[in-house]
C-alpha positions as a LaTeX table, in Angstrom:
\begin{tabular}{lrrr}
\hline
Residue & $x$ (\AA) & $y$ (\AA) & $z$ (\AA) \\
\hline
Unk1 & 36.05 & $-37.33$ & 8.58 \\
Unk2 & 36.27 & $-33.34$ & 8.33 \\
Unk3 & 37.26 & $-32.08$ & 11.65 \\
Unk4 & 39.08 & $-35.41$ & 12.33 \\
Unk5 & 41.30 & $-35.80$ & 9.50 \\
Unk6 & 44.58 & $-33.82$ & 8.53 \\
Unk7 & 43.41 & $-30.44$ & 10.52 \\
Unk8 & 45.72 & $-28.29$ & 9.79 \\
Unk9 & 44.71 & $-28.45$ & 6.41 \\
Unk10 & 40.73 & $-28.94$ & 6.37 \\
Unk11 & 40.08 & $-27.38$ & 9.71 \\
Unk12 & 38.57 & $-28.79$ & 12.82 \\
Unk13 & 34.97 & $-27.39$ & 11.95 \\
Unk14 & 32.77 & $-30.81$ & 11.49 \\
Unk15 & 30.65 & $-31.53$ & 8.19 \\
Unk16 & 27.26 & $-31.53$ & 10.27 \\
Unk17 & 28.15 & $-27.98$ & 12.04 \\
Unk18 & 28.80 & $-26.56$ & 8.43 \\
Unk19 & 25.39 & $-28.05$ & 7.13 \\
Unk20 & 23.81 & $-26.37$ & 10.36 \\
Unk21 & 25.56 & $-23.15$ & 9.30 \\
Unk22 & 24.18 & $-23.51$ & 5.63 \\
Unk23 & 20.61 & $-24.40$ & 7.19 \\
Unk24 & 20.58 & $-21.13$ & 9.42 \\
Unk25 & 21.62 & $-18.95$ & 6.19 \\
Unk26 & 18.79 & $-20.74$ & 3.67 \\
Unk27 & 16.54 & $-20.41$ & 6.47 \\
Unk28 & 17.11 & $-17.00$ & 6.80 \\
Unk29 & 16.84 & $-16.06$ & 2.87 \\
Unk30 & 13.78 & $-17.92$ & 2.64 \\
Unk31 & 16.14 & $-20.70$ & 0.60 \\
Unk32 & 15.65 & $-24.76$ & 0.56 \\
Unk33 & 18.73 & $-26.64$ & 0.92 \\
Unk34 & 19.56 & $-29.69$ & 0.77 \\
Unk35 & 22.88 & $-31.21$ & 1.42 \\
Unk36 & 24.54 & $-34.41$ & 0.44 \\
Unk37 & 27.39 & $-36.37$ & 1.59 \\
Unk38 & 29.10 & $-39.30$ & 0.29 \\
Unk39 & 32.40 & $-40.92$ & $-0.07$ \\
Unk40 & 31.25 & $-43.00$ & $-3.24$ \\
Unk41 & 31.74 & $-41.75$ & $-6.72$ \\
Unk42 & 28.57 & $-43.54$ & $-7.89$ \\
Unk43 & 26.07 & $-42.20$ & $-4.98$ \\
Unk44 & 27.08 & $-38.93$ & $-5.82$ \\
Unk45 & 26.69 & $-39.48$ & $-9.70$ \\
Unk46 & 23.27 & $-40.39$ & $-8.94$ \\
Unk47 & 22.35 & $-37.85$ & $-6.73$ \\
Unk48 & 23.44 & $-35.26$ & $-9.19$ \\
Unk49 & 21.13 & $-37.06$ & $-11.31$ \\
Unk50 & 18.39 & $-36.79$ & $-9.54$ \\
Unk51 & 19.07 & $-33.06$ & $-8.88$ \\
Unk52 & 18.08 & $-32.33$ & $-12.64$ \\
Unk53 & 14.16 & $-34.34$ & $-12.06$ \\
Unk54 & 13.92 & $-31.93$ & $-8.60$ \\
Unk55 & 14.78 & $-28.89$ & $-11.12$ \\
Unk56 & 17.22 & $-27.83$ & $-8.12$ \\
Unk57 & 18.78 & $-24.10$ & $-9.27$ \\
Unk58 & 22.36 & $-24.93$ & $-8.35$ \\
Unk59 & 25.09 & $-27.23$ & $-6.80$ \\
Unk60 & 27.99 & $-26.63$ & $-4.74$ \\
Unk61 & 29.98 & $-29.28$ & $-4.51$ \\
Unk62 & 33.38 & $-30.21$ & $-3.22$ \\
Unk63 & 34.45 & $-33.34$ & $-5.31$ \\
Unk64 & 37.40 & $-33.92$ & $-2.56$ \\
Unk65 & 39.66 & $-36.35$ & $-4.17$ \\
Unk66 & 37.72 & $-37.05$ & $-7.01$ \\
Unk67 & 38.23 & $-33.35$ & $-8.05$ \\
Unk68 & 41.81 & $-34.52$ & $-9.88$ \\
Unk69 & 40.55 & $-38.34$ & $-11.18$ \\
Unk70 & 36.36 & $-38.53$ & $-11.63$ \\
Unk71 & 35.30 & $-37.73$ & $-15.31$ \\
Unk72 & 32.75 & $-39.73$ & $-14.42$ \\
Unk73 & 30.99 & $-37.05$ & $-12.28$ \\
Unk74 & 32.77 & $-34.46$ & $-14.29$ \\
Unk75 & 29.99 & $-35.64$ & $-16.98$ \\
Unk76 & 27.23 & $-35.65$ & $-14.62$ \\
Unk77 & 27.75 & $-32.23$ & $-13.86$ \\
Unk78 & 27.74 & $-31.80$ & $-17.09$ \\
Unk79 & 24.86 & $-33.36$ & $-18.20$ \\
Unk80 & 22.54 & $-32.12$ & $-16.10$ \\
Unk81 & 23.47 & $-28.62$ & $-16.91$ \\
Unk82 & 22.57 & $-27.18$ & $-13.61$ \\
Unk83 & 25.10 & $-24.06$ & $-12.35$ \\
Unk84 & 27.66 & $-25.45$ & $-10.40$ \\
Unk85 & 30.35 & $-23.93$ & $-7.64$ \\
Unk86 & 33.28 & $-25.92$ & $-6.61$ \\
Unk87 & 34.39 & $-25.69$ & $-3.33$ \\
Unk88 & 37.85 & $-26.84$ & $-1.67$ \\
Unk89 & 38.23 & $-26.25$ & 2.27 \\
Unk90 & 42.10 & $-26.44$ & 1.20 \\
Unk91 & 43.72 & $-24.15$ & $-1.38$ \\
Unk92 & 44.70 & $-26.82$ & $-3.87$ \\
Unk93 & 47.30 & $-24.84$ & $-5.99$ \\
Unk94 & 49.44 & $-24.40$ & $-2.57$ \\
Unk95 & 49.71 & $-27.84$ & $-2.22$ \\
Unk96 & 51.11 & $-31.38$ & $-4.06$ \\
Unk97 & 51.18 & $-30.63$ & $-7.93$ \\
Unk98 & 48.66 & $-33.60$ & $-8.23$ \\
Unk99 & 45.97 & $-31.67$ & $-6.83$ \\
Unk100 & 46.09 & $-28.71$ & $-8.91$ \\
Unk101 & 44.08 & $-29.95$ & $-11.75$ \\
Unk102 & 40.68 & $-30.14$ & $-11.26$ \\
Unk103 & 38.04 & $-31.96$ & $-13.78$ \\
Unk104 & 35.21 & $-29.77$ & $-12.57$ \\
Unk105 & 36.72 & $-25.77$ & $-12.52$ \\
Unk106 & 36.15 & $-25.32$ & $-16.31$ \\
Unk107 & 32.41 & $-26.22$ & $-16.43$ \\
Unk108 & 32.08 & $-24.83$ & $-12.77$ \\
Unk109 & 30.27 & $-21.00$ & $-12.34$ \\
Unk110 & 32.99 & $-20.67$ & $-10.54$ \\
Unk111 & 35.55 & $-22.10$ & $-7.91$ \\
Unk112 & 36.39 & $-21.39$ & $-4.17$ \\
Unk113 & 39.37 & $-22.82$ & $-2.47$ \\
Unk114 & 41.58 & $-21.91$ & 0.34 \\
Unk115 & 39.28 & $-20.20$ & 2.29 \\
Unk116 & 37.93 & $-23.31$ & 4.87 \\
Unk117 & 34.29 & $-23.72$ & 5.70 \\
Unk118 & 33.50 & $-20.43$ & 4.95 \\
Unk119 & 34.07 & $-21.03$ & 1.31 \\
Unk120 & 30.59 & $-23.09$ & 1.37 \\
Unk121 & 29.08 & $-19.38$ & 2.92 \\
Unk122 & 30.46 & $-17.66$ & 0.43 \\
Unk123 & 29.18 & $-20.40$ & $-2.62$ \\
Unk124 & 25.57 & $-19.82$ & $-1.02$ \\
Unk125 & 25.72 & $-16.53$ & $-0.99$ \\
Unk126 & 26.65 & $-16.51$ & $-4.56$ \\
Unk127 & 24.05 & $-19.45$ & $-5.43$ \\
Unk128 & 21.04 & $-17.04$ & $-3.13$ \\
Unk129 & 21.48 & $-14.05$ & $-4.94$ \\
Unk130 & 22.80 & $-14.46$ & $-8.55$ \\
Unk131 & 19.95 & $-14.64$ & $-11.27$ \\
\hline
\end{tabular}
């Protein structure tokens, strides 16, 4: 739904433009990527999961909703003990007091919010040339 839903809080900027975006930069540092999309805790349990058999290098992830109710994925994360960046699109600690705990910003490298889609540029930048 990015683009679509609530705009003047998550942009108008689709998911699949942002992936392109993300592509073009990889691309350019000589980087795989691979993104991942789902609106189902368990998929993306798994998928994190799997990330730790590929041996992938790092994760950015923006748990959405789940970032203020999934210990479940909280412990994947954790588990697999690959470097993590959280990313919100929305500056969570501007808006309902709900949202301003997150399960993932203590285990997480670090965490970008407020900044819209470019706060996924700025996480692979980080995730390209840390090390």
């Amino acid at each position: 739904m990015l683009g679509a839903r609530e705009p003047s809080i998550y942009g108008k900027e689709s998911l699949a433009r942002i992936n392109e975006r993300l592509a073009r930069i990889a691309k350019r540092e000589g980087a795989a990527l691979e993104t991942f999309q789902s609106n189902h805790e368990g998929a993306l349990i798994e998928r994190v999961h799997r990330a730790k058999k590929q041996r992938i290098s790092w994760i950015i992830v923006n748990p959405g909703g789940l970032t203020h109710t999934s210990v479940a994925l909280r412990d994947a994360l954790a588990a697999v003990a690959i470097p993590f960046l959280e990313v919100h699109l929305s500056n969570i600690y501007s808006r309902e007091p709900f949202r301003r705990h997150s399960y993932f910003s203590d285990l997480a490298v670090g965490t970008i919010c407020g900044l819209g889609s470019r706060a996924y540029e700025f996480a692979l930048q980080f995730a390209l040339h840390s090390n």
